[in-house]
CSV table of C-alpha atoms and ligand atoms in Angstrom, one decimal:
chain,number,residue,atom,x,y,z
F,36,MET,CA,23.9,-44.6,43.3
F,37,ASP,CA,26.1,-42.5,45.5
F,38,LEU,CA,26.2,-38.8,45.5
F,39,ARG,CA,29.5,-38.6,43.7
F,40,THR,CA,28.1,-40.7,40.8
F,41,LEU,CA,25.0,-38.5,40.6
F,42,PHE,CA,27.2,-35.4,40.5
F,43,THR,CA,29.3,-36.8,37.7
F,44,LEU,CA,26.2,-37.7,35.6
F,45,GLY,CA,24.8,-34.2,36.2
F,46,THR,CA,27.9,-32.7,34.9
F,47,LEU,CA,28.0,-34.9,31.9
F,48,PHE,CA,24.3,-34.1,31.1
F,49,LEU,CA,24.9,-30.3,31.4
F,50,GLY,CA,27.9,-30.7,29.1
F,51,CYS,CA,25.5,-32.1,26.4
F,52,LEU,CA,23.2,-29.0,26.4
F,53,PRO,CA,22.7,-27.5,22.9
F,54,VAL,CA,25.2,-24.7,22.3
F,55,SER,CA,22.7,-21.9,22.0
F,56,ALA,CA,20.9,-22.9,25.2
F,57,ALA,CA,24.1,-23.1,27.1
F,58,SER,CA,25.2,-19.8,25.8
F,59,SER,CA,22.0,-18.0,26.4
F,60,ALA,CA,23.3,-15.5,28.9
F,61,GLN,CA,26.5,-14.8,26.9
F,62,GLU,CA,27.5,-11.8,24.9
F,63,PRO,CA,26.0,-11.6,21.4
F,64,ASN,CA,28.1,-13.2,18.8
F,65,TYR,CA,29.5,-10.8,16.2
F,66,ASP,CA,32.0,-13.3,14.7
F,67,GLU,CA,30.9,-14.5,11.3
F,68,GLU,CA,32.9,-17.7,11.8
F,69,LYS,CA,30.7,-18.6,14.7
F,70,ALA,CA,27.4,-17.7,13.1
F,71,GLY,CA,26.8,-21.5,12.6
F,72,SER,CA,25.9,-23.7,9.7
F,73,TYR,CA,22.3,-24.5,8.9
F,74,VAL,CA,20.0,-25.8,6.2
F,75,LEU,CA,17.0,-23.6,5.4
F,76,PRO,CA,13.5,-24.9,4.6
F,77,ASP,CA,13.2,-24.9,0.8
F,78,PRO,CA,10.7,-22.2,-0.3
F,79,LEU,CA,9.6,-24.5,-3.2
F,80,GLN,CA,9.2,-27.7,-1.3
F,81,CYS,CA,5.8,-28.4,0.4
F,82,LEU,CA,5.6,-30.2,3.8
F,83,ASN,CA,4.3,-33.3,2.0
F,84,GLY,CA,7.5,-33.4,-0.1
F,85,SER,CA,6.0,-32.2,-3.4
F,86,ARG,CA,7.7,-29.4,-5.2
F,87,VAL,CA,6.1,-26.3,-6.7
F,88,ALA,CA,7.2,-25.4,-10.1
F,89,THR,CA,4.8,-22.6,-11.1
F,90,ALA,CA,3.5,-19.4,-9.7
F,91,LYS,CA,0.0,-21.0,-9.6
F,92,GLU,CA,1.2,-23.9,-7.5
F,93,TRP,CA,3.0,-21.5,-5.2
F,94,GLU,CA,-0.2,-19.5,-4.7
F,95,GLN,CA,-2.4,-22.5,-4.3
F,96,GLU,CA,-0.2,-24.8,-2.2
F,97,ARG,CA,3.0,-23.6,-0.7
F,98,ARG,CA,2.1,-19.9,0.0
F,99,PRO,CA,-0.9,-20.7,2.2
F,100,GLU,CA,1.1,-23.4,3.9
F,101,ILE,CA,3.9,-21.0,4.8
F,102,LEU,CA,1.5,-18.4,5.9
F,103,ARG,CA,-0.1,-20.9,8.3
F,104,LEU,CA,3.3,-22.0,9.6
F,105,PHE,CA,4.2,-18.3,10.4
F,106,GLU,CA,0.8,-17.9,12.2
F,107,GLU,CA,1.2,-21.0,14.2
F,108,HIS,CA,4.8,-20.8,15.2
F,109,VAL,CA,5.9,-17.2,14.9
F,110,TYR,CA,3.4,-14.3,15.0
F,111,GLY,CA,0.3,-16.1,16.2
F,112,VAL,CA,-3.2,-16.8,14.8
F,113,ARG,CA,-5.7,-13.9,14.6
F,114,PRO,CA,-9.0,-14.7,16.1
F,115,GLN,CA,-12.2,-14.6,14.0
F,116,SER,CA,-13.2,-11.4,15.8
F,117,ALA,CA,-10.1,-9.7,14.3
F,118,LEU,CA,-10.7,-11.1,10.9
F,119,GLN,CA,-14.3,-9.9,10.8
F,120,ALA,CA,-13.8,-6.6,12.6
F,121,ARG,CA,-15.2,-3.6,10.7
F,122,ILE,CA,-13.8,-0.2,11.4
F,123,ARG,CA,-15.6,3.1,11.7
F,124,VAL,CA,-13.9,6.0,10.1
F,125,ALA,CA,-14.3,9.6,11.1
F,126,VAL,CA,-12.5,12.5,9.5
F,127,LEU,CA,-11.7,14.8,12.4
F,128,ALA,CA,-10.0,17.6,10.4
F,129,ARG,CA,-8.9,18.4,6.8
F,130,GLU,CA,-6.3,21.2,6.7
F,131,PRO,CA,-5.5,22.4,3.2
F,132,GLU,CA,-2.6,24.7,4.2
F,133,ALA,CA,-0.3,22.2,6.1
F,134,LEU,CA,3.5,22.1,6.1
F,135,GLN,CA,3.7,25.7,4.9
F,136,GLY,CA,1.4,25.2,2.0
F,137,ARG,CA,3.1,22.0,0.8
F,138,ALA,CA,0.4,19.6,1.9
F,139,THR,CA,-3.2,18.9,2.7
F,140,ARG,CA,-3.4,17.3,6.1
F,141,TYR,CA,-5.9,14.9,7.5
F,142,ARG,CA,-6.6,13.7,11.0
F,143,ILE,CA,-8.8,10.6,10.9
F,144,ARG,CA,-10.1,8.5,13.8
F,145,LEU,CA,-10.6,4.8,13.5
F,146,ASP,CA,-12.4,2.6,15.9
F,147,LEU,CA,-14.5,-0.6,16.2
F,148,PRO,CA,-18.1,0.1,17.1
F,149,GLU,CA,-18.5,-3.6,18.0
F,150,ALA,CA,-15.5,-3.6,20.3
F,151,PRO,CA,-15.7,-0.3,22.2
F,152,ARG,CA,-13.2,-1.4,24.8
F,153,TRP,CA,-10.6,-0.5,22.2
F,154,ALA,CA,-10.1,3.3,22.3
F,155,GLY,CA,-9.2,3.3,18.6
F,156,LEU,CA,-6.4,5.1,16.8
F,157,GLU,CA,-5.7,8.4,15.2
F,158,MET,CA,-4.3,8.5,11.7
F,159,LEU,CA,-2.3,11.4,10.4
F,160,ALA,CA,-2.0,11.8,6.7
F,161,TYR,CA,-0.3,14.3,4.4
F,162,VAL,CA,-0.9,14.6,0.7
F,163,PRO,CA,1.0,16.9,-1.7
F,164,ALA,CA,-0.9,20.1,-2.0
F,165,HIS,CA,-0.9,20.3,-5.7
F,166,ALA,CA,-1.6,16.7,-6.6
F,167,THR,CA,-3.8,16.6,-9.7
F,168,ALA,CA,-4.4,12.8,-9.6
F,169,PRO,CA,-4.4,10.3,-6.7
F,170,VAL,CA,-0.8,9.8,-5.5
F,171,PRO,CA,1.2,6.8,-4.3
F,172,PHE,CA,2.0,6.8,-0.6
F,173,PHE,CA,3.9,5.3,2.3
F,174,LEU,CA,1.9,3.9,5.3
F,175,GLY,CA,3.6,3.1,8.5
F,176,LEU,CA,3.4,3.2,12.3
F,177,ASN,CA,5.5,5.6,14.4
F,178,PHE,CA,7.1,5.0,17.8
F,179,GLU,CA,6.2,8.2,19.7
F,180,GLY,CA,2.9,9.6,18.5
F,181,ASN,CA,1.8,11.5,15.4
F,182,HIS,CA,3.0,14.8,17.0
F,183,ALA,CA,6.5,13.3,17.0
F,184,VAL,CA,6.4,12.9,13.2
F,185,THR,CA,5.9,16.7,12.6
F,186,TRP,CA,6.7,20.0,14.1
F,187,GLU,CA,3.2,21.3,13.4
F,188,PRO,CA,1.9,22.6,16.7
F,189,SER,CA,-1.7,21.8,15.8
F,190,ILE,CA,-1.3,18.1,16.0
F,191,PRO,CA,-2.4,17.1,19.5
F,192,VAL,CA,0.2,15.4,21.7
F,193,ASN,CA,-0.7,11.7,22.0
F,194,PRO,CA,-2.1,11.1,25.5
F,195,GLY,CA,-1.1,7.4,25.5
F,196,ARG,CA,2.0,6.0,27.2
F,197,ILE,CA,5.1,6.7,25.1
F,198,ARG,CA,7.5,3.8,25.0
F,199,ASP,CA,10.8,4.3,26.9
F,200,SER,CA,9.8,7.9,27.2
F,201,GLN,CA,12.3,10.5,28.3
F,202,TRP,CA,9.3,12.8,28.7
F,203,ARG,CA,7.1,12.7,31.8
F,204,PRO,CA,3.5,11.9,31.4
F,205,PRO,CA,0.9,14.1,33.0
F,206,ARG,CA,0.1,12.9,36.5
F,207,ASN,CA,-2.2,14.1,39.3
F,208,GLY,CA,-3.1,17.3,37.4
F,209,VAL,CA,0.6,18.2,36.9
F,210,PRO,CA,1.0,19.3,33.3
F,211,SER,CA,2.8,17.1,30.9
F,212,ASP,CA,6.1,18.0,29.4
F,213,TRP,CA,5.4,15.5,26.6
F,214,GLU,CA,5.0,18.6,24.4
F,215,LYS,CA,8.8,18.3,24.2
F,216,SER,CA,8.5,15.1,22.2
F,217,ARG,CA,7.0,17.1,19.3
F,218,GLY,CA,9.0,16.5,16.2
F,219,SER,CA,11.3,13.9,17.9
F,220,GLU,CA,10.7,11.4,15.1
F,221,TYR,CA,10.8,14.0,12.3
F,222,SER,CA,14.1,12.8,10.8
F,223,ARG,CA,12.6,9.3,10.3
F,224,TRP,CA,9.6,10.6,8.3
F,225,LEU,CA,10.7,13.8,6.6
F,226,PRO,CA,7.1,14.7,5.6
F,227,GLU,CA,8.1,17.9,3.6
F,228,GLU,CA,10.6,15.9,1.5
F,229,LEU,CA,8.0,13.2,0.8
F,230,MET,CA,5.6,15.9,-0.3
F,231,ASP,CA,8.1,17.5,-2.6
F,232,ALA,CA,8.8,14.1,-4.1
F,233,GLY,CA,5.1,13.7,-4.9
F,234,PHE,CA,4.3,11.0,-2.4
F,235,GLY,CA,1.6,10.9,0.4
F,236,LEU,CA,2.3,9.8,4.0
F,237,VAL,CA,-0.1,8.0,6.4
F,238,THR,CA,1.0,7.2,9.9
F,239,ALA,CA,-0.3,6.4,13.4
F,240,TYR,CA,1.1,5.7,16.8
F,241,TYR,CA,1.7,2.0,17.3
F,242,GLY,CA,0.8,2.2,21.0
F,243,ASP,CA,-2.7,3.3,20.0
F,244,ILE,CA,-3.2,-0.2,18.6
F,245,GLU,CA,-1.6,-1.9,21.6
F,246,PRO,CA,0.8,-0.5,24.1
F,247,ASP,CA,4.2,-2.2,23.9
F,248,TRP,CA,4.8,-4.1,27.1
F,249,ALA,CA,3.9,-7.5,28.4
F,250,GLU,CA,0.5,-6.5,29.8
F,251,GLY,CA,-0.2,-4.0,27.0
F,252,TRP,CA,-2.6,-6.2,25.2
F,253,LYS,CA,-5.2,-5.7,28.0
F,254,SER,CA,-5.7,-2.1,27.0
F,255,GLY,CA,-5.1,-2.7,23.3
F,256,VAL,CA,-7.0,-4.3,20.4
F,257,ARG,CA,-6.2,-7.8,21.5
F,258,GLY,CA,-7.9,-7.4,24.8
F,259,ALA,CA,-10.9,-5.7,23.2
F,260,LEU,CA,-11.4,-8.4,20.6
F,261,SER,CA,-11.1,-11.3,22.9
F,262,PRO,CA,-14.4,-12.6,24.3
F,263,GLU,CA,-13.2,-12.4,27.9
F,264,GLY,CA,-11.5,-9.0,27.5
F,265,GLU,CA,-8.9,-8.5,30.3
F,266,GLY,CA,-9.9,-11.9,31.8
F,267,THR,CA,-8.4,-13.7,28.8
F,268,LYS,CA,-5.9,-16.3,29.6
F,269,TRP,CA,-2.9,-16.3,27.3
F,270,ARG,CA,-3.4,-19.1,24.8
F,271,GLY,CA,-0.4,-20.7,23.1
F,272,ASN,CA,-0.6,-19.7,19.5
F,273,GLU,CA,-2.9,-16.7,19.6
F,274,TRP,CA,-1.8,-13.5,17.9
F,275,GLY,CA,1.1,-11.5,19.5
F,276,ALA,CA,1.6,-7.8,19.5
F,277,ILE,CA,3.4,-7.7,16.1
F,278,SER,CA,0.3,-9.3,14.6
F,279,ALA,CA,-1.9,-6.8,16.4
F,280,TRP,CA,0.1,-3.9,15.0
F,281,ALA,CA,0.1,-5.4,11.5
F,282,TRP,CA,-3.7,-5.8,11.8
F,283,GLY,CA,-3.8,-2.1,12.6
F,284,LEU,CA,-1.8,-1.3,9.4
F,285,SER,CA,-4.4,-3.1,7.4
F,286,ARG,CA,-7.2,-1.2,9.1
F,287,MET,CA,-5.4,2.1,8.2
F,288,LEU,CA,-5.4,1.0,4.6
F,289,ASP,CA,-9.2,0.2,4.9
F,290,ALA,CA,-9.6,3.9,5.9
F,291,VAL,CA,-7.6,5.3,3.0
F,292,PRO,CA,-10.7,5.9,0.7
F,293,ALA,CA,-11.6,8.7,3.1
F,294,ILE,CA,-8.6,10.5,1.5
F,295,PRO,CA,-9.4,11.0,-2.2
F,296,GLU,CA,-6.0,12.3,-3.0
F,297,LEU,CA,-4.4,8.9,-2.3
F,298,ASP,CA,-4.2,5.9,-4.7
F,299,PRO,CA,-4.9,2.8,-2.6
F,300,SER,CA,-3.4,0.6,-5.3
F,301,ARG,CA,0.0,2.2,-4.8
F,302,CYS,CA,0.7,1.8,-1.0
F,303,ALA,CA,4.1,1.0,0.4
F,304,VAL,CA,3.9,-0.3,3.9
F,305,ILE,CA,7.1,0.7,5.7
F,306,GLY,CA,8.5,0.2,9.2
F,307,HIS,CA,11.7,0.5,11.2
F,308,SER,CA,13.0,-2.1,13.6
F,309,ARG,CA,10.2,-3.8,15.6
F,310,LEU,CA,7.9,-1.9,13.3
F,311,GLY,CA,9.9,-3.2,10.3
F,312,LYS,CA,9.1,-6.7,11.6
F,313,THR,CA,5.5,-5.5,11.7
F,314,ALA,CA,5.6,-4.1,8.2
F,315,LEU,CA,6.8,-7.5,6.9
F,316,TRP,CA,4.0,-9.4,8.6
F,317,ALA,CA,1.5,-6.8,7.4
F,318,GLY,CA,2.8,-7.3,3.8
F,319,ALA,CA,2.5,-11.1,4.2
F,320,THR,CA,-1.0,-11.1,5.5
F,321,ASP,CA,-2.4,-8.3,3.4
F,322,PRO,CA,-1.7,-8.4,-0.4
F,323,ARG,CA,-3.2,-4.9,-0.9
F,324,PHE,CA,0.2,-3.5,0.2
F,325,SER,CA,1.7,-3.3,-3.2
F,326,VAL,CA,5.2,-2.6,-1.9
F,327,VAL,CA,6.8,-3.7,1.4
F,328,ILE,CA,9.7,-2.0,3.1
F,329,SER,CA,11.7,-3.4,6.0
F,330,ASN,CA,14.2,-1.1,7.6
F,331,ASP,CA,16.7,-2.6,10.1
F,332,SER,CA,14.0,-5.2,11.1
F,333,GLY,CA,16.5,-7.8,12.4
F,334,GLU,CA,15.6,-10.8,14.4
F,335,GLY,CA,11.9,-11.7,13.9
F,336,GLY,CA,12.0,-9.5,10.8
F,337,ALA,CA,14.2,-9.9,7.8
F,338,ALA,CA,17.2,-11.6,9.5
F,339,LEU,CA,17.5,-15.4,9.3
F,340,MET,CA,16.7,-16.9,12.7
F,341,ARG,CA,19.0,-19.9,12.2
F,342,ARG,CA,22.1,-17.6,12.2
F,343,ASN,CA,23.7,-17.0,15.6
F,344,TYR,CA,24.7,-13.4,15.0
F,345,GLY,CA,23.5,-10.3,17.0
F,346,GLU,CA,20.1,-10.7,18.5
F,347,THR,CA,19.0,-14.3,18.8
F,348,LEU,CA,15.7,-16.1,19.2
F,349,GLU,CA,16.6,-16.7,22.9
F,350,VAL,CA,17.1,-13.0,23.6
F,351,ILE,CA,14.1,-11.7,21.7
F,352,THR,CA,11.6,-14.2,23.1
F,353,ARG,CA,12.9,-13.5,26.6
F,354,ARG,CA,12.8,-9.7,26.3
F,355,PHE,CA,9.7,-9.4,24.2
F,356,PRO,CA,7.5,-12.5,24.7
F,357,HIS,CA,4.4,-10.5,24.0
F,358,TRP,CA,5.4,-9.8,20.4
F,359,PHE,CA,5.1,-13.4,19.2
F,360,ALA,CA,3.1,-16.6,19.4
F,361,GLY,CA,3.6,-18.3,22.8
F,362,GLY,CA,5.2,-21.4,21.3
F,363,LEU,CA,8.1,-19.6,19.5
F,364,ALA,CA,10.3,-19.6,22.6
F,365,GLY,CA,10.1,-23.4,22.6
F,366,PHE,CA,12.4,-23.3,19.5
F,367,VAL,CA,15.2,-21.6,21.4
F,368,GLY,CA,18.3,-23.9,21.1
F,369,ARG,CA,16.6,-25.9,18.3
F,370,GLU,CA,16.0,-23.1,15.7
F,371,ARG,CA,16.9,-25.6,13.0
F,372,GLU,CA,13.7,-27.5,13.8
F,373,LEU,CA,11.5,-24.4,13.0
F,374,PRO,CA,9.5,-25.2,9.9
F,375,THR,CA,10.0,-21.5,8.9
F,376,ASP,CA,12.8,-19.1,8.6
F,377,GLN,CA,12.6,-15.4,7.6
F,378,HIS,CA,13.5,-15.9,3.9
F,379,LEU,CA,10.0,-17.6,3.7
F,380,LEU,CA,8.5,-14.4,5.2
F,381,VAL,CA,10.2,-12.3,2.5
F,382,ALA,CA,9.0,-14.8,-0.2
F,383,LEU,CA,5.4,-14.3,1.0
F,384,MET,CA,5.6,-10.8,-0.6
F,385,ALA,CA,6.2,-12.2,-4.1
F,386,PRO,CA,5.7,-11.0,-6.8
F,387,ARG,CA,5.3,-7.6,-5.1
F,388,PRO,CA,8.5,-5.5,-4.7
F,389,VAL,CA,10.1,-5.8,-1.3
F,390,ALA,CA,13.0,-3.6,-0.1
F,391,ILE,CA,15.3,-4.6,2.8
F,392,GLY,CA,17.4,-1.9,4.4
F,393,SER,CA,20.3,-2.5,6.8
F,394,ALA,CA,22.9,-0.3,8.5
F,395,GLU,CA,26.6,-1.2,8.9
F,396,GLU,CA,26.8,-0.5,12.6
F,397,ASP,CA,23.5,-2.2,13.4
F,398,ARG,CA,25.1,-5.6,13.9
F,399,TRP,CA,22.4,-6.5,16.5
F,400,ALA,CA,20.0,-6.7,13.5
F,401,ASP,CA,22.4,-9.0,11.5
F,402,PRO,CA,22.7,-7.1,8.2
F,403,ARG,CA,24.1,-10.2,6.5
F,404,GLY,CA,21.3,-12.3,7.8
F,405,GLU,CA,18.9,-9.7,6.4
F,406,TYR,CA,20.5,-9.9,3.0
F,407,LEU,CA,20.4,-13.7,3.0
F,408,SER,CA,16.7,-13.8,3.6
F,409,GLY,CA,16.2,-11.6,0.5
F,410,TRP,CA,18.6,-13.8,-1.5
F,411,HIS,CA,16.9,-17.0,-0.6
F,412,ALA,CA,13.4,-15.6,-1.3
F,413,GLY,CA,14.5,-15.1,-4.9
F,414,ALA,CA,13.5,-18.6,-5.8
F,415,VAL,CA,9.9,-17.6,-5.5
F,416,TYR,CA,10.3,-14.4,-7.4
F,417,GLY,CA,11.8,-16.5,-10.2
F,418,LEU,CA,8.5,-18.3,-10.6
F,419,TYR,CA,7.1,-15.0,-11.7
F,420,GLY,CA,10.0,-14.2,-14.0
F,421,LYS,CA,11.2,-11.6,-11.6
F,422,GLN,CA,14.7,-10.9,-10.5
F,423,GLY,CA,15.6,-11.0,-6.8
F,424,LEU,CA,19.1,-10.4,-5.4
F,425,PRO,CA,22.1,-11.2,-7.6
F,426,GLY,CA,24.0,-13.8,-5.5
F,427,PRO,CA,24.6,-15.4,-2.1
F,428,ASP,CA,27.5,-13.1,-1.2
F,429,TRP,CA,26.7,-10.2,1.1
F,430,PRO,CA,27.7,-7.2,-1.0
F,431,GLY,CA,28.7,-4.7,1.6
F,432,LEU,CA,27.8,-1.0,1.3
F,433,GLY,CA,25.5,0.1,-1.5
F,434,VAL,CA,22.2,-0.8,-3.1
F,435,LEU,CA,21.3,-3.7,-5.4
F,436,GLY,CA,18.5,-6.0,-6.6
F,437,ASP,CA,15.3,-5.5,-8.5
F,438,ALA,CA,12.0,-7.0,-7.3
F,439,VAL,CA,13.9,-7.7,-4.1
F,440,GLN,CA,16.1,-4.8,-3.2
F,441,TYR,CA,18.7,-4.6,-0.5
F,442,HIS,CA,20.8,-1.8,0.7
F,443,LEU,CA,23.5,-1.3,3.4
F,444,ARG,CA,24.4,2.1,4.5
F,445,GLN,CA,26.9,3.4,6.9
F,446,GLY,CA,25.9,4.4,10.4
F,447,PRO,CA,23.7,3.1,13.3
F,448,HIS,CA,20.2,1.6,13.7
F,449,ASP,CA,17.9,4.2,12.4
F,450,LEU,CA,15.6,5.2,9.5
F,451,THR,CA,17.5,8.0,7.8
F,452,ARG,CA,17.3,10.3,4.8
F,453,GLU,CA,19.7,8.0,3.0
F,454,ASP,CA,17.3,5.0,3.6
F,455,TRP,CA,14.5,7.1,2.2
F,456,THR,CA,16.5,7.9,-0.9
F,457,HIS,CA,16.7,4.2,-1.6
F,458,TYR,CA,13.1,3.6,-0.9
F,459,LEU,CA,11.9,6.5,-3.0
F,460,ALA,CA,14.0,5.3,-6.0
F,461,PHE,CA,12.6,1.8,-5.5
F,462,CYS,CA,9.0,2.9,-5.4
F,463,ARG,CA,9.5,5.2,-8.4
F,464,ARG,CA,11.0,2.4,-10.4
F,465,HIS,CA,8.3,-0.1,-9.6
F,466,TRP,CA,5.4,2.3,-9.9
F,467,GLY,CA,6.7,4.0,-13.0
F,468,VAL,CA,6.7,7.4,-11.2
F,469,ARG,CA,9.2,10.1,-12.4
P,922,GTR,C1,15.5,-3.9,20.3
P,922,GTR,C2,15.1,-5.3,19.8
P,922,GTR,C3,15.1,-5.4,18.3
P,922,GTR,C4,14.4,-4.2,17.7
P,922,GTR,C5,14.6,-2.9,18.4
P,922,GTR,C6,13.6,-1.8,18.1
P,922,GTR,O1,15.5,-3.8,21.7
P,922,GTR,O2,16.0,-6.2,20.4
P,922,GTR,O3,14.6,-6.6,17.9
P,922,GTR,O4,13.1,-4.4,17.5
P,922,GTR,O5,14.5,-3.0,19.8
P,922,GTR,O6,12.5,-1.9,17.8
P,922,GTR,O7,14.0,-0.6,18.2
C-alpha cells in the first residue's frame, strides 16, 4: 500500500468518527435543533426485558438494578469500609442567642475513630429559637466553609483549602486574609429567613469531606477509608468525589439526633451545581432524606446526558474526572449506550418529593434537559399514584408539578432567594407545614 492510499484511508476513517467525539473541542451547543435525538432507557423495563407494573415490583426489581447501574457506571461503588463506617459525634458548642436571638446554633464535629486519617468535618446547624416541637430542616454542603454561610464572627474560618479561592491561605506564618470570605455564601443560605420561616438549617464545608481536585481524595475520606491510604491505585468503578460528598451528607444526617430541636423524618437534602449533583446522589442512596432538591445541577445531575446541549459528558469527565466512576469517560461519544440517564436518577427518589430548579441564563446546565429528566421520571411516581410534571413540553419561566416539581427563574447560575421561595413552598406543601 503506497503512502497516498494510506493517507486517503486515514482521512476516510477520521471522517467516520462519531459526531460528539469529533466535536469534543468545539464550542458548547446552545442550539436546540442540534441537541440530537435519542431513546431513553425505559424506567419501567428491567434489563432482562420484563416490565414492572407495581410499586412493589419497582422497589424489588427495577430500583435496585438502576441503583447498581449508577454505581457501576456513573458515581462509583462505595467500598465496604464506607458502608460500615460509624461516626463519632461531638457537640463543640451550643449557642442559644445566635442570629440576633432568632436561632440556637450548634457546632458539631464528626469523625471516624476507625479511620483517623480523615480529619473529619464540622457541622453548623441553626434551629429557630422559639421552636416548641422538632422542626423540619434543610441539610446541604457549602462551597466555601461554614463561616461563609453566615456573618457571625464566632464561627471559625475554615482552615482547609477553599476552592477557586480569591482569598489567600495563611502561609509561612503570614496571617490569612480568608477572614474576608466570611458571609460570602450568605445569599445562598439566608439563615435568618429560614429561621423566620420555621425551618432548621444544617450545613458543612464539602472540602472537609474531600478537597475538590484530582488528588483531593488522598487527604479526604476516600483515602482514609481505603486499605492502602494514599498508596491506593485508582480502581475503575470505585466511588468518585460526588459519591464521597454524598456519603458525607448521610453521615451528617446520622448526627442530627444530637440536635433535639430537629425532626430527622423531615429532612430536605439540598445542593447547588456540583453539590446539586451530590444532593441527588445522596437522595438516591439514602431514603432517609424525605425531600430532595437539585438546584442548577446540570450535567451529571438532573440534565439528560444524551442531549448535546451546554456541558457534555466529554467536557465534564475531562475537567472533573475525579467526580465520577473511572469508566464513565468511556461513554463519551456513545452516550446512547449508557444503561442509565438522569431521568432514572430522579426516579430513584420516588415516591419522595423531588424539586428541580433551573435558571434561564444557566444554559451550561441545560434547563430543558433538567426538566425532561423530571418529566420522564414521572412514570415511576405514577406507580405510587403520584403526579409528576404535567407534560413533555418545557414550560419556560415559572413553577409547576407536584411530587416532582420544576421551576425556571430568570438570571444566572446561582441559588437565590427566589429559588428558596419555591423550595420552601414545596416543603410546606409536602410536609403540611403552614
Ligand atoms: C462547572 C461544572 C458544572 C457545575 C459547576 C459548579 O464548572 O462544569 O458541572 O458543577 O461547575 O459546581 O459550580
